Each structure stands twice: as structure tokens, then as C-alpha cells.
DNA sequence: TTGTAAGCGTTATCAG
DNA sequence: CTGATAACGCTTACAA
């Protein structure tokens, strides 16, 4: 049944062109080292036979690898999509492939995926978390390939990092709201799901202490779960019922903010007059042609590009020196605050 | 400088455990075929040495491959993210890896990526287009691996397909609007960028002929470009200026619809009283806790899962029979129509 | 400029 | 249940 059209091999090309395989190999990788005539002859055979080099075999032989693995929590919610786009773009330019998987915010799955990815011997690993299981940490330590942690900036750097301070970004947004004269700012976001959300919350708390009444308006984290707009709506509702005088709400993601916005509307609250709403991430729907959300913009695409760069240039760095690139953040004021 | 911690090989494990490599191989792949005692001894060495099998070498030797390549136009805009999630999830369950790249709606880049991906000898290829360059087509024909085209259902199937009729979905939405008594429906969307948008447009036209005045309210496609909310706002504005009596607008994507919505608001038009707006895709922001957009829901996650399934089960099918799976679509009525 | 020989790290095959 | 041997498709190192 399975009449597997077999792949053409380099040996077949070589035989057909009456040269040795190494010469075919050279035509592909270093054509300038082959006589023009020979090259043309071989190229013709390659085209005629539709030869596609087997990169896996090449990698095995040369002990190299032109692939990079990336692990992100999820694609839905759009925070990390631009980073993957950036990675993909930069890797393509360097003829590298992207191995990709979603961890679903589970460090167990992350460990699993790290192990699985490592079997492919990628040139590098891009992770969206700085907190791993013991086993995962051991794998990362032992494997000897560059690891880049993105979207955070850990205090003690075991690996390269490209990100920003989620704490400071959270702090900055509350300060910004304070400057706009909002004094009783609440926080919506699940700090159980992601460390990044938690750090934004801690930044929020610090800012509340410095600028606000010192009251933390945040309903208790009950369960883990997706930071979707439904949750945003629910938490927003609970929050303003518990603290009816809240005049602004800072949400740990734009998606949550969108939910808050819809709930405010449902309750007949005018935004930003009755209550201001701020998000995080500057997702596409947040812009002026969308809901016009005041938010924090993170250069996600750039994060991806830089992470790729770090891996591609790994040899240039001293192995001991971990790079730490702060891409910063930017507060974008729109209609909701 | 580059003190590359070398990977532990199977041979080293074997030597350390005083067995042959094939026995180590068996412990990893078919542990039940190894005596419990031997197995334990080898497993101990594996753990102690932190051995991670080199899957590339294994694939080469066994002429198998546990990776699947996927090519989508872009991650931003969120139409395909759920499909990638579905793919990733299903592949993980089958211990396969996902090779991923964005083509940016360019068939040139697509061709490029297909060639590059094929070098990895993936077990299958998932594509989001049915229209390829000549060279790409030749590659796909010749490679002998299963190809699944998603998000469309081509008339003549060269490959497997998992999708739905964009034409019918477009048609259905206009009929739905007609049933809600909207009679002068406009279309917003760039049919130059994506064939899928074009098909939705053709469905729109067919429905206009059948139910409407037969007038096609769509501003001319000027340039290619992203179907973002800014474009949605601009096209919406141009449309209602050209046909001021338009009472509903069907947008080829939710992102465009969002832009239309914001533009309507800017112009003081009440939605849906003055004008109804419908989108396509049921992106996350479209739901009831978001902007409450009337739209067409596509089971994107399921598309990804089914595509993976088709590739994983490839051997079960007759090579000549291309599967064609219609996942359908569903009209979701919300606040904007 | 081209070729020979020896791997790269695994698994298939067949034997014991 | 375990092992010896020969691939898998390519590249490195060295020769010619």
C-alpha cells in the first residue's frame, strides 16, 4: 500500500552526475569552491531529480543544528504572538527553523516539552518563564545550549534574558493613573496563573503604598485559569461591589481590561468618567481603531528578534556572561483613562 | 572559548552499563522487551549521566520522522492561533514536534519555507493556502508526504483538506442579515491579501444577488496589506460615504469589524440601530464579554487537531484518496446586528 | 578542483 | 532477552 516515493539522496545525484557526493555537497553549501562547469552539471541533475538535501543528516554529520525551540504558555490571548513572529522572522533570515510548542501555563508540560525539544538538539531554547521544575532546571543547566528567557528579567540570571520589569511596568501604570488624579485604583488579574501577572500586581501594590491610600483593591485569587475577558468582567464586577468608590482599575492584560470594559458598560458606568480602565500588552484590539484602551505597550516583536539574535550569536559571547536585555515598556494613553 | 559541554551518547550509556547500544535503545523505546534487572541498571546510568536521546539520529536510522511542519500567513490577527494551538496539542499527545513559520501572506515566502521545511523531512505539512507557486506545487507533489490544507476546501483536492467553505459562510452571513431585515449590506475586506477573504466576498455577492438589491457595496481594493482595524475603519468610512444608505456591513474579519465599529462610533452612528456590523472569525475580543460582535465562528482549534490527525494516521488511508473534512461554521448573533 | 575514508548517533536485521 | 553488524544521508579531514 504505502508506496512511499523515496527521497532522492545526495548519492543518487552524485552518481547521476558522475561525481562524488562531496562535490554535490559543495555545490549546495560552497558553490564557489566548485568549477563552474561541474557546478552547472550537478545543478542540472539536482533540478531534474528534485533533490532536497536532508538537513537532519547534515546536522548529524557536522554536529551543528539549524533549529531553535520556543516554548510559550499559549497563543490565544495574543501577548506572545508578536514575539513568535519576531523569532520566526529573524530565524528565517539566518536559515534556521523554529520548533514550537505551547505549555498552557503548566510547568509540568514545560518540563516535558524541554525534554522533548532537547532530543532535537536545537541550537537554542527560548522560554517564557524564569521558574522551572527541578528537573527542567537540571536539563537546562546540563544541556550546554543557549537558553533565553523572555518577557521577564530575573534578578539572578542563570540564562540570557530579553524582557522588561513587570514590576516596574505595573508600578508605572499606577503612577500614571495617579498623575491623572485617579486615587482609588483597583487591580484585576490572576496572579496564580502567571508570575508576570503577579509581578505586575506587586508593582501595583508598591505604587499604592507610595501614591495611593495604601489600600489594595483586588479580589482574592480563587482559582487558576485563563485570563480571558469573561474573567475580567467577573473580577471587575466583584471588585467594584467590594469597593464601590474605586475610580480606576488596572488590569494585568488587555483581554481582562476588555472584559472589565464590557462589564462597566453593562452596569451603565461611563469610562473613564465614572471609572477609568487600563490594560497591559497593547493587543491589537486595544488601539485607537479598536476599543481605545489605555495600556502598557511591550515591544513583543523586538523581544523575539533579540532572543533569536542572542542564540544565533552565541559563540560571540563568553559562555559565563549571561546577557540581560531590557526592552522597556511604554504607557499608551487612549480613551479609557 | 567555546567549551561545548558535549551531549552524552547512547554508546557512552551502553559502555557505562556494560551492555550494547541496542539494549539501551530498547530500554528507551520498548522497555518491556528488556529484562527488568538490565532495564533498571541501564535506567540508572541514563539518569546519572543525564542522557537525552538524539532523535535526529534515530529518525535518520529508522527513516521515520516525528515532526510536522506548519505554515500560516501570520500570527497577529488571531485567526490561526487556535489552529496552531490545536495542532500543537494533538501533536504533543503523539510525541511529535511542530515546526512552524509565518509566510506573511506571500506565496514566495511560502515556497521558500516549504523548501526549507522539507529539508527536515517532516512527517507532514500543514498549509493555510490552496494556491501555491509552480515550484511549491512541484515540491508538494514530489515529496510524498501528506499535505493538509486548512481553512479552505478546494474544489479539486490535490491534498487533504480541513476547512469550510468561505464562500458559503459569506453567503450565510448575508442571508442571516437579510433575515434580520437588513437590505443594503456592504462588504469590508481586502480580497487581494487572502483568497479566503475573496471567497467570502464572492459569497457575499451571490447573496446580494439572491436577497438584496443586487448592488455590491464594496470600495475598490487598492493595495494589499494587513486586515487590521485601521483598515477596517478606513474602508467602513469610505463605504458609507459612497453609499450613505447602507444599513449593514459584513467584514471579512473580526479585526476589520472592530475598526468599522470604532469608526461608526466616531461618526455617532448607533450600532445596530443606524447600521449593523458583522465580522468573521469569532476572535476572542468579539465575545459577549468583549465587544459583542455578531460574527461567524470557525472551529479553529478543531481544524488544527484534525489536520494533525490526518497526518498521524496517514498510513491508514489509501494514498490516492484525499480526505476532505468540512468543519463548517456557525453564525453567532451578538449585539452588533 | 575533486575525491577517499571515516565517522556523526541512532536503529533494522538477523543471529544466538 | 541480548548482541554484532550494517546501514541511514550527510560532512570532516586529509589526499591527490
XYZ file of C-alpha atoms (C1' of nucleotides) in Angstrom:
706
model
C 0.000 0.000 0.000
C 2.338 2.600 1.304
C 4.162 3.369 -1.873
C 6.468 5.880 -0.300
C 8.020 7.919 -3.030
C 11.530 7.790 -1.624
C 13.536 10.944 -1.226
C 16.332 11.493 -3.688
C 19.668 11.240 -1.925
C 22.873 13.068 -2.480
C 24.459 9.802 -3.554
C 21.934 9.442 -6.354
C 22.618 12.952 -7.538
C 26.327 12.226 -7.410
C 26.020 9.018 -9.368
C 23.834 10.640 -11.993
C 26.300 13.490 -12.383
C 29.302 11.171 -12.254
C 30.944 12.956 -9.361
C 31.428 12.106 -5.704
C 28.908 13.067 -3.044
C 31.241 15.567 -1.502
C 31.227 17.565 -4.695
C 27.449 17.666 -4.665
C 27.658 18.759 -1.063
C 29.967 21.570 -2.076
C 27.667 22.733 -4.841
C 24.984 23.185 -2.216
C 26.982 24.752 0.583
C 30.027 26.359 -1.022
C 29.359 26.611 -4.758
C 32.303 28.937 -5.242
C 34.638 26.085 -4.434
C 33.439 24.062 -7.387
C 34.402 24.625 -11.011
C 31.685 26.440 -12.894
C 31.282 23.622 -15.366
C 30.999 20.898 -12.745
C 28.660 23.057 -10.756
C 26.326 23.589 -13.681
C 26.282 19.894 -14.470
C 25.453 18.964 -10.895
C 22.900 21.720 -10.500
C 21.115 20.440 -13.561
C 20.872 16.976 -12.044
C 19.673 18.444 -8.729
C 16.916 20.311 -10.526
C 15.950 17.419 -12.726
C 15.771 14.961 -9.856
C 14.195 17.473 -7.479
C 16.802 16.805 -4.859
C 16.143 18.293 -1.420
C 19.081 17.946 0.985
C 18.390 16.093 4.208
C 19.316 18.649 6.805
C 18.982 16.206 9.680
C 21.674 14.019 8.214
C 23.804 17.070 7.598
C 23.378 18.284 11.156
C 24.300 14.881 12.495
C 27.407 14.758 10.437
C 28.560 18.293 11.081
C 27.448 18.383 14.700
C 25.562 21.566 14.048
C 21.915 22.355 14.163
C 19.868 24.961 12.425
C 16.815 24.896 14.627
C 15.669 26.847 17.650
C 12.963 25.742 20.049
C 10.464 28.110 21.638
C 8.015 27.433 24.451
C 5.230 29.850 25.271
C 2.241 29.493 27.571
C -0.405 29.976 24.931
C -1.065 31.597 21.610
C -4.592 32.653 22.433
C -4.610 35.958 24.236
C -2.114 37.368 21.790
C 0.528 38.529 24.235
C 3.240 36.297 22.813
C 2.210 36.052 19.194
C 4.303 39.013 18.167
C 7.302 37.518 19.908
C 6.904 34.311 17.929
C 6.537 36.393 14.790
C 9.766 38.166 15.639
C 11.565 34.924 16.339
C 10.290 33.343 13.155
C 11.308 36.340 11.081
C 14.800 36.610 12.479
C 15.428 32.887 12.296
C 14.295 32.701 8.722
C 16.845 35.341 7.800
C 19.501 33.098 9.316
C 18.142 29.937 7.712
C 17.080 28.453 10.977
C 13.875 26.614 11.779
C 11.530 27.220 14.660
C 10.358 24.358 16.820
C 7.334 25.476 18.698
C 5.057 24.345 21.496
C 2.515 25.723 23.985
C 2.929 24.898 27.651
C -0.502 26.060 28.758
C 0.997 27.796 31.786
C 1.929 24.412 33.211
C 5.497 23.948 34.379
C 4.966 20.212 34.184
C 4.215 20.465 30.499
C 7.108 22.837 30.169
C 9.490 20.290 31.618
C 8.054 17.702 29.309
C 8.493 19.888 26.286
C 12.004 20.922 27.205
C 12.973 17.277 27.357
C 11.257 16.550 24.070
C 12.720 19.569 22.318
C 16.210 18.775 23.539
C 16.030 15.482 21.677
C 16.140 17.537 18.509
C 19.394 19.113 19.646
C 18.288 22.666 18.858
C 20.842 25.440 18.688
C 18.973 27.257 21.421
C 15.893 27.407 23.575
C 13.513 30.316 24.111
C 11.369 30.169 27.235
C 8.685 32.442 28.607
C 9.256 31.684 32.221
C 12.021 32.003 34.722
C 10.573 29.469 37.091
C 11.007 25.851 36.131
C 10.677 22.498 37.805
C 13.786 20.981 39.381
C 14.114 18.510 36.545
C 13.676 21.191 33.922
C 16.346 23.296 35.602
C 18.722 20.367 35.604
C 18.083 19.781 31.913
C 18.696 23.431 31.127
C 21.880 23.544 33.170
C 23.246 20.369 31.685
C 22.463 20.759 28.045
C 25.029 23.401 27.234
C 22.926 25.209 24.648
C 21.961 28.874 24.994
C 18.686 29.467 26.783
C 16.871 32.785 26.529
C 14.124 33.677 28.933
C 11.772 36.276 27.545
C 9.110 38.658 28.862
C 10.771 38.876 32.253
C 14.071 39.971 33.718
C 15.122 37.666 36.528
C 17.221 39.014 39.361
C 19.804 36.276 39.247
C 20.419 35.304 35.678
C 21.054 31.643 35.025
C 20.382 32.258 31.369
C 20.125 35.031 28.855
C 17.065 37.217 29.248
C 15.189 39.592 26.971
C 12.340 41.362 28.661
C 11.360 44.111 30.988
C 10.435 44.586 34.602
C 6.832 43.575 35.027
C 7.012 45.048 38.495
C 8.136 48.441 37.257
C 5.611 48.426 34.442
C 2.827 47.770 36.935
C 4.177 50.453 39.197
C 4.434 52.912 36.329
C 0.852 52.432 35.267
C -0.481 53.141 38.739
C 1.736 56.204 38.966
C 0.429 57.315 35.607
C -3.148 56.892 36.799
C -2.215 58.815 39.914
C -0.936 61.673 37.797
C -4.293 61.670 36.046
C -5.783 62.133 39.522
C -7.136 58.654 39.979
C -6.692 57.869 43.631
C -8.516 54.632 44.359
C -7.108 52.186 41.886
C -8.104 48.529 41.819
C -6.283 45.584 40.293
C -7.786 42.874 38.132
C -5.700 39.863 37.269
C -4.904 36.362 38.225
C -1.549 36.223 39.895
C -1.837 32.472 40.252
C -1.681 31.759 36.544
C 1.417 33.663 35.650
C 4.379 35.053 37.553
C 4.354 38.020 35.255
C 0.874 38.943 36.396
C 1.983 38.549 39.971
C 4.903 40.859 39.426
C 2.634 43.466 37.899
C 0.465 43.124 40.971
C 3.416 43.622 43.279
C 4.328 46.731 41.328
C 0.749 47.880 41.724
C 0.988 47.350 45.473
C 4.210 49.298 45.731
C 2.662 52.184 43.839
C -0.436 52.091 46.014
C 1.770 52.447 49.051
C 3.643 55.323 47.541
C 0.852 57.264 45.880
C -2.484 55.911 46.958
C -4.349 55.269 50.093
C -2.319 52.134 50.641
C -5.418 50.013 50.202
C -5.041 47.105 47.807
C -8.249 46.660 45.891
C -8.022 43.207 44.478
C -10.370 40.324 44.960
C -8.761 37.160 46.223
C -7.323 34.751 43.682
C -9.597 31.791 43.812
C -8.592 29.531 41.001
C -6.054 29.373 38.251
C -7.449 29.731 34.789
C -7.263 31.720 31.634
C -7.040 35.481 31.810
C -9.884 35.924 29.383
C -12.397 38.703 29.077
C -15.069 36.770 30.936
C -12.819 36.605 33.929
C -12.060 40.289 33.517
C -15.759 41.055 33.620
C -16.329 38.909 36.694
C -13.390 40.232 38.654
C -14.278 43.785 37.739
C -17.823 43.241 38.986
C -16.655 41.701 42.233
C -14.126 44.445 42.722
C -16.458 47.399 42.409
C -19.008 45.692 44.561
C -16.466 45.248 47.292
C -15.018 48.757 46.871
C -17.746 50.883 45.271
C -15.669 54.053 45.370
C -12.976 52.656 43.087
C -12.162 55.239 40.429
C -9.762 53.276 38.231
C -8.910 49.685 37.515
C -5.589 48.390 36.272
C -5.864 45.022 34.561
C -2.973 42.612 34.157
C -3.790 42.139 30.485
C -5.725 43.899 27.765
C -8.050 40.949 27.473
C -9.014 41.298 31.110
C -9.428 45.024 30.582
C -11.747 44.370 27.683
C -13.921 42.258 29.944
C -13.872 44.975 32.574
C -14.881 47.498 29.945
C -17.844 45.432 28.828
C -18.943 44.933 32.425
C -18.679 48.659 33.100
C -20.861 49.295 30.088
C -23.334 46.691 31.275
C -23.569 48.487 34.600
C -24.046 51.833 32.951
C -20.722 53.121 34.168
C -19.108 55.717 31.943
C -15.466 55.084 31.116
C -13.351 56.979 32.026
C -15.680 59.468 33.722
C -17.151 57.114 36.282
C -14.257 54.732 36.262
C -11.023 54.504 34.324
C -9.742 51.226 32.926
C -6.186 50.408 31.970
C -4.818 47.233 30.446
C -1.484 45.643 29.710
C 0.066 44.484 26.462
C -1.317 46.776 23.789
C -3.017 43.936 21.974
C -4.314 44.721 18.555
C -7.897 45.342 19.628
C -6.680 47.919 22.126
C -5.605 50.539 19.622
C -7.391 53.700 18.548
C -9.287 51.905 15.830
C -10.345 49.287 18.318
C -11.546 49.883 21.856
C -9.066 52.685 22.538
C -7.629 51.201 25.680
C -5.081 52.928 27.858
C -2.410 50.322 28.290
C 1.246 49.363 28.532
C 2.966 48.577 25.284
C 5.638 45.898 25.242
C 7.859 45.527 22.179
C 6.988 41.877 21.714
C 8.253 41.510 18.173
C 11.577 43.017 19.180
C 11.808 40.585 22.079
C 11.554 37.727 19.609
C 14.142 39.209 17.291
C 16.593 39.818 20.102
C 16.132 36.358 21.536
C 16.909 34.880 18.138
C 19.929 37.124 17.831
C 21.258 36.037 21.179
C 21.070 32.410 20.162
C 22.499 32.941 16.699
C 25.416 34.932 18.074
C 26.002 32.635 20.978
C 29.570 31.927 20.008
C 30.457 35.587 20.254
C 29.800 35.733 23.938
C 31.754 34.470 26.832
C 29.840 31.422 27.960
C 29.792 32.636 31.506
C 28.340 36.046 30.755
C 24.601 35.976 30.517
C 23.137 38.794 28.502
C 20.259 40.706 30.006
C 18.406 42.961 27.625
C 15.792 45.341 28.936
C 13.445 46.304 26.130
C 11.394 48.508 28.410
C 7.731 49.370 28.160
C 5.680 52.363 27.227
C 2.465 53.696 28.643
C -0.080 54.439 25.957
C -2.889 56.751 26.854
C -6.104 56.290 24.965
C -9.774 56.804 25.693
C -10.294 54.677 28.786
C -8.226 56.717 31.235
C 36.498 29.585 24.422
C 33.525 27.568 23.339
C 33.666 24.810 25.886
C 30.762 22.911 24.433
C 29.542 20.523 27.051
C 29.157 17.541 24.771
C 25.965 15.561 24.699
C 26.035 12.137 26.288
C 25.638 9.462 23.633
C 23.920 6.156 23.727
C 27.289 4.461 23.301
C 28.535 6.068 26.499
C 25.494 4.899 28.376
C 25.991 1.421 26.954
C 29.630 1.280 27.896
C 28.934 2.525 31.391
C 26.192 -0.075 31.838
C 28.249 -2.801 30.160
C 25.634 -3.583 27.555
C 25.358 -2.940 23.840
C 23.809 0.229 22.444
C 20.854 -1.635 21.050
C 19.868 -2.677 24.551
C 19.943 0.929 25.677
C 17.843 1.758 22.664
C 15.349 -0.882 23.702
C 15.136 0.445 27.242
C 14.062 3.750 25.774
C 11.691 2.590 23.075
C 10.450 -0.837 24.124
C 11.314 -1.312 27.805
C 9.066 -4.366 28.045
C 11.457 -6.245 25.813
C 14.313 -5.864 28.259
C 14.786 -7.889 31.419
C 13.722 -5.916 34.464
C 17.144 -6.144 36.004
C 19.015 -4.984 32.919
C 16.477 -2.259 32.425
C 16.924 -0.912 35.935
C 20.696 -0.939 35.597
C 20.579 0.960 32.319
C 17.949 3.389 33.510
C 20.148 4.241 36.447
C 23.024 5.084 34.135
C 20.726 7.136 31.914
C 19.586 9.157 34.891
C 23.034 9.564 36.339
C 24.558 10.705 33.062
C 21.538 12.803 32.080
C 21.306 11.092 28.747
C 18.911 12.637 26.237
C 18.421 10.560 23.088
C 19.299 12.228 19.812
C 16.074 11.975 17.882
C 17.608 13.240 14.675
C 19.984 10.337 14.606
C 17.148 7.979 15.406
C 14.992 9.375 12.636
C 17.823 9.026 10.175
C 18.391 5.434 11.101
C 14.765 4.384 11.201
C 13.680 6.509 8.263
C 10.908 7.963 10.332
C 10.298 11.443 11.499
C 8.390 12.760 14.438
C 7.902 16.304 13.294
C 5.204 18.146 11.431
C 5.643 21.481 9.705
C 3.002 24.199 9.649
C 2.919 27.371 7.599
C 0.444 30.118 8.342
C 0.204 33.658 6.972
C 0.565 35.426 10.285
C 0.009 35.049 13.985
C -1.162 38.596 14.523
C -4.848 38.897 13.852
C -5.551 35.731 15.779
C -7.437 33.810 13.122
C -4.956 30.962 13.004
C -3.633 30.938 16.532
C -6.229 28.472 17.716
C -5.378 26.174 14.842
C -1.742 26.192 15.844
C -2.802 25.536 19.415
C -4.850 22.585 18.226
C -2.003 21.246 16.146
C 0.481 21.651 18.964
C -1.825 19.919 21.421
C -2.593 16.963 19.219
C 0.998 16.517 18.120
C 2.246 16.584 21.662
C -0.072 13.734 22.517
C 1.544 11.740 19.734
C 5.075 12.787 20.678
C 5.576 14.811 17.579
C 7.195 18.209 17.244
C 5.846 21.237 15.463
C 7.986 23.135 13.005
C 6.466 26.497 12.479
C 6.798 29.548 10.256
C 4.830 32.597 9.108
C 4.561 33.299 5.395
C 3.244 36.832 5.716
C 0.641 36.160 3.005
C 3.444 35.873 0.476
C 3.450 32.810 -1.761
C 7.090 33.467 -2.494
C 7.931 33.123 1.164
C 5.668 30.132 1.314
C 7.619 28.412 -1.429
C 10.802 29.272 0.351
C 9.564 27.869 3.619
C 8.196 24.711 2.059
C 11.616 24.024 0.590
C 13.316 24.769 3.893
C 10.877 22.706 5.934
C 11.180 19.763 3.580
C 14.864 19.587 4.391
C 13.837 18.474 7.840
C 11.895 15.592 6.313
C 8.754 16.246 8.361
C 6.079 13.573 8.576
C 3.615 16.039 7.143
C 2.946 19.590 6.114
C 0.078 21.851 7.142
C -0.615 24.791 4.874
C -3.119 27.623 5.026
C -3.448 28.153 1.354
C -4.573 26.208 -1.643
C -2.787 28.404 -4.112
C 0.923 27.914 -4.389
C 3.665 28.903 -6.781
C 4.546 26.465 -9.560
C 7.717 25.468 -7.777
C 5.937 24.995 -4.479
C 3.353 22.815 -6.177
C 6.078 20.702 -7.712
C 7.722 20.298 -4.324
C 4.440 19.283 -2.733
C 3.658 16.814 -5.475
C 7.058 15.260 -5.424
C 7.767 14.940 -1.764
C 5.389 12.121 -0.999
C 4.496 13.290 2.484
C 0.937 14.102 3.492
C -0.048 17.712 2.975
C -3.083 19.192 4.678
C -4.553 22.449 3.527
C -6.568 24.143 6.215
C -9.161 26.917 6.463
C -10.399 26.271 2.947
C -11.953 23.456 0.969
C -10.596 23.407 -2.565
C -12.777 22.119 -5.383
C -10.190 19.782 -6.812
C -8.260 18.235 -3.986
C -4.591 17.667 -4.615
C -4.108 17.222 -0.901
C -6.014 16.590 2.260
C -8.118 19.499 3.411
C -9.674 20.508 6.699
C -11.780 23.601 6.486
C -15.055 25.039 5.402
C -16.497 26.915 2.505
C -15.557 30.549 2.865
C -17.966 31.262 0.063
C -20.890 29.639 1.829
C -20.014 31.249 5.124
C -20.030 34.667 3.462
C -23.271 33.852 1.771
C -24.812 32.635 5.011
C -23.951 35.783 6.880
C -25.599 37.992 4.292
C -28.660 35.762 4.311
C -28.711 35.999 8.072
C -28.548 39.781 7.891
C -31.317 39.660 5.321
C -33.469 37.659 7.701
C -32.872 40.379 10.268
C -34.263 42.765 7.649
C -31.039 44.401 6.638
C -31.356 45.052 2.937
C -28.428 47.200 1.895
C -25.386 45.295 3.048
C -21.861 46.464 2.361
C -18.647 44.451 2.403
C -15.391 45.439 4.045
C -12.322 43.384 3.393
C -9.269 43.120 1.269
C -9.714 40.379 -1.267
C -6.227 40.979 -2.586
C -4.468 39.824 0.550
C -6.124 36.498 1.043
C -8.063 34.124 -1.162
C -10.246 33.319 1.798
C -11.370 36.925 2.013
C -12.055 36.884 -1.679
C -14.189 33.799 -1.368
C -16.171 35.381 1.423
C -16.673 38.344 -0.861
C -17.894 36.146 -3.686
C -20.328 34.523 -1.282
C -21.452 37.996 -0.284
C -22.023 38.872 -3.927
C -24.051 35.741 -4.539
C -26.228 36.513 -1.551
C -26.687 40.110 -2.678
C -27.958 38.831 -5.983
C -30.319 36.447 -4.321
C -31.632 38.536 -1.465
C -30.561 42.123 -1.879
C -30.815 44.830 -4.406
C -28.025 43.237 -6.356
C -25.764 46.186 -5.669
C -22.311 45.318 -4.394
C -21.261 47.867 -1.861
C -17.542 47.462 -1.599
C -14.869 50.024 -2.182
C -12.239 49.037 -4.715
C -9.250 47.090 -3.463
C -6.419 49.498 -3.774
C -3.467 47.869 -2.130
C -2.578 44.652 -0.408
C -1.885 44.978 3.257
C -2.869 43.782 6.656
C -6.521 43.394 7.503
C -6.173 45.378 10.673
C -8.677 47.538 12.468
C -7.285 50.726 10.989
C -8.048 49.447 7.553
C -11.479 48.375 8.743
C -12.159 51.902 9.949
C -10.979 53.447 6.699
C -12.891 51.127 4.429
C -16.001 51.495 6.517
C -15.760 55.266 6.261
C -15.236 55.172 2.504
C -18.075 52.731 2.109
C -20.739 54.685 3.908
C -19.661 57.832 2.197
C -20.081 56.211 -1.154
C -23.359 54.504 -0.208
C -24.867 56.522 2.644
C -27.976 54.360 2.839
C -26.045 51.230 3.767
C -27.773 49.550 6.689
C -25.336 46.747 7.468
C -21.705 45.945 6.864
C -20.194 42.489 6.677
C -16.477 42.470 7.362
C -14.131 39.726 6.213
C -12.593 39.502 9.664
C -13.440 40.475 13.213
C -10.456 42.787 13.316
C -11.835 44.730 10.364
C -15.234 44.745 12.030
C -13.716 46.184 15.160
C -12.283 49.031 13.125
C -15.655 49.569 11.484
C -17.273 49.622 14.886
C -14.911 52.280 16.177
C -15.440 54.362 13.072
C -19.211 54.091 13.435
C -18.888 55.283 16.994
C -16.676 58.148 15.874
C -19.349 59.201 13.426
C -22.055 58.989 16.013
C -23.739 56.082 14.305
C -25.628 53.747 16.609
C -24.875 50.068 16.147
C -27.000 48.198 15.233
C -29.818 50.760 15.051
C -28.248 53.031 12.464
C -26.038 50.388 10.976
C -25.350 46.770 11.757
C -21.846 45.343 11.737
C -20.864 41.713 11.354
C -17.434 40.163 11.448
C -15.785 36.864 10.702
C -13.776 34.538 12.892
C -15.147 34.962 16.394
C -11.858 36.230 17.726
C -11.588 36.452 21.450
C -12.403 40.141 21.692
C -15.632 39.535 19.784
C -17.448 37.654 22.511
C -20.113 38.866 24.900
C -17.549 39.999 27.425
C -15.732 41.860 24.713
C -17.282 43.998 22.010
C -20.244 41.652 21.458
C -19.779 41.265 17.756
C -22.127 39.341 15.510
C -19.828 37.064 13.616
C -19.073 33.698 12.058
C -17.424 31.174 14.311
C -14.916 28.787 12.820
C -13.732 25.816 14.887
C -10.084 26.736 14.522
C -8.738 24.544 17.294
C -10.571 21.569 15.858
C -9.099 22.300 12.439
C -5.634 22.023 13.963
C -6.456 18.796 15.745
C -7.945 17.216 12.648
C -5.032 18.265 10.476
C -2.649 16.644 12.938
C -4.799 13.541 12.992
C -4.781 13.274 9.240
C -1.013 13.376 9.183
C -0.546 11.000 12.082
C -2.941 8.484 10.560
C -1.615 8.884 7.079
C -0.749 5.241 6.730
C -4.348 4.264 7.303
C -5.527 5.923 4.165
C -5.201 4.929 0.595
C -2.572 7.266 -0.765
C -4.759 8.231 -3.651
C -7.756 9.206 -1.570
C -7.519 12.722 -0.278
C -9.583 13.389 2.789
C -11.757 16.458 2.790
C -13.171 17.425 6.139
C -15.762 20.157 6.368
C -15.789 21.545 9.881
C -18.494 24.017 8.998
C -19.146 27.398 10.528
C -21.676 28.921 12.825
C -23.283 32.300 12.837
C -23.157 33.918 16.228
C -25.553 36.720 16.884
C -24.486 39.298 19.402
C -25.086 42.993 19.950
C -23.930 44.479 16.659
C -26.646 43.079 14.397
C 39.384 21.434 -8.063
C 37.928 16.814 -6.774
C 37.940 12.507 -4.230
C 38.608 8.785 -0.357
C 37.725 7.196 4.005
C 35.912 7.623 8.363
C 32.674 8.988 11.097
C 28.042 11.568 13.309
C 24.319 8.733 16.917
C 20.942 6.039 16.218
C 18.025 1.646 14.647
C 16.930 -2.630 11.483
C 18.142 -7.106 10.817
C 19.418 -11.268 11.881
C 21.742 -14.420 14.863
C 22.431 -16.547 19.240
C 16.384 -11.498 26.182
C 20.802 -9.637 24.168
C 24.233 -8.570 20.726
C 27.145 -7.893 16.187
C 26.946 -5.629 12.071
C 25.465 -2.782 8.650
C 23.068 0.862 7.312
C 20.625 5.972 7.407
C 22.446 10.607 4.360
C 25.486 13.652 5.037
C 30.191 16.276 6.260
C 35.025 16.485 8.025
C 39.768 15.776 7.300
C 43.005 14.742 4.585
C 44.914 13.367 -0.057
C 45.693 13.693 -4.716
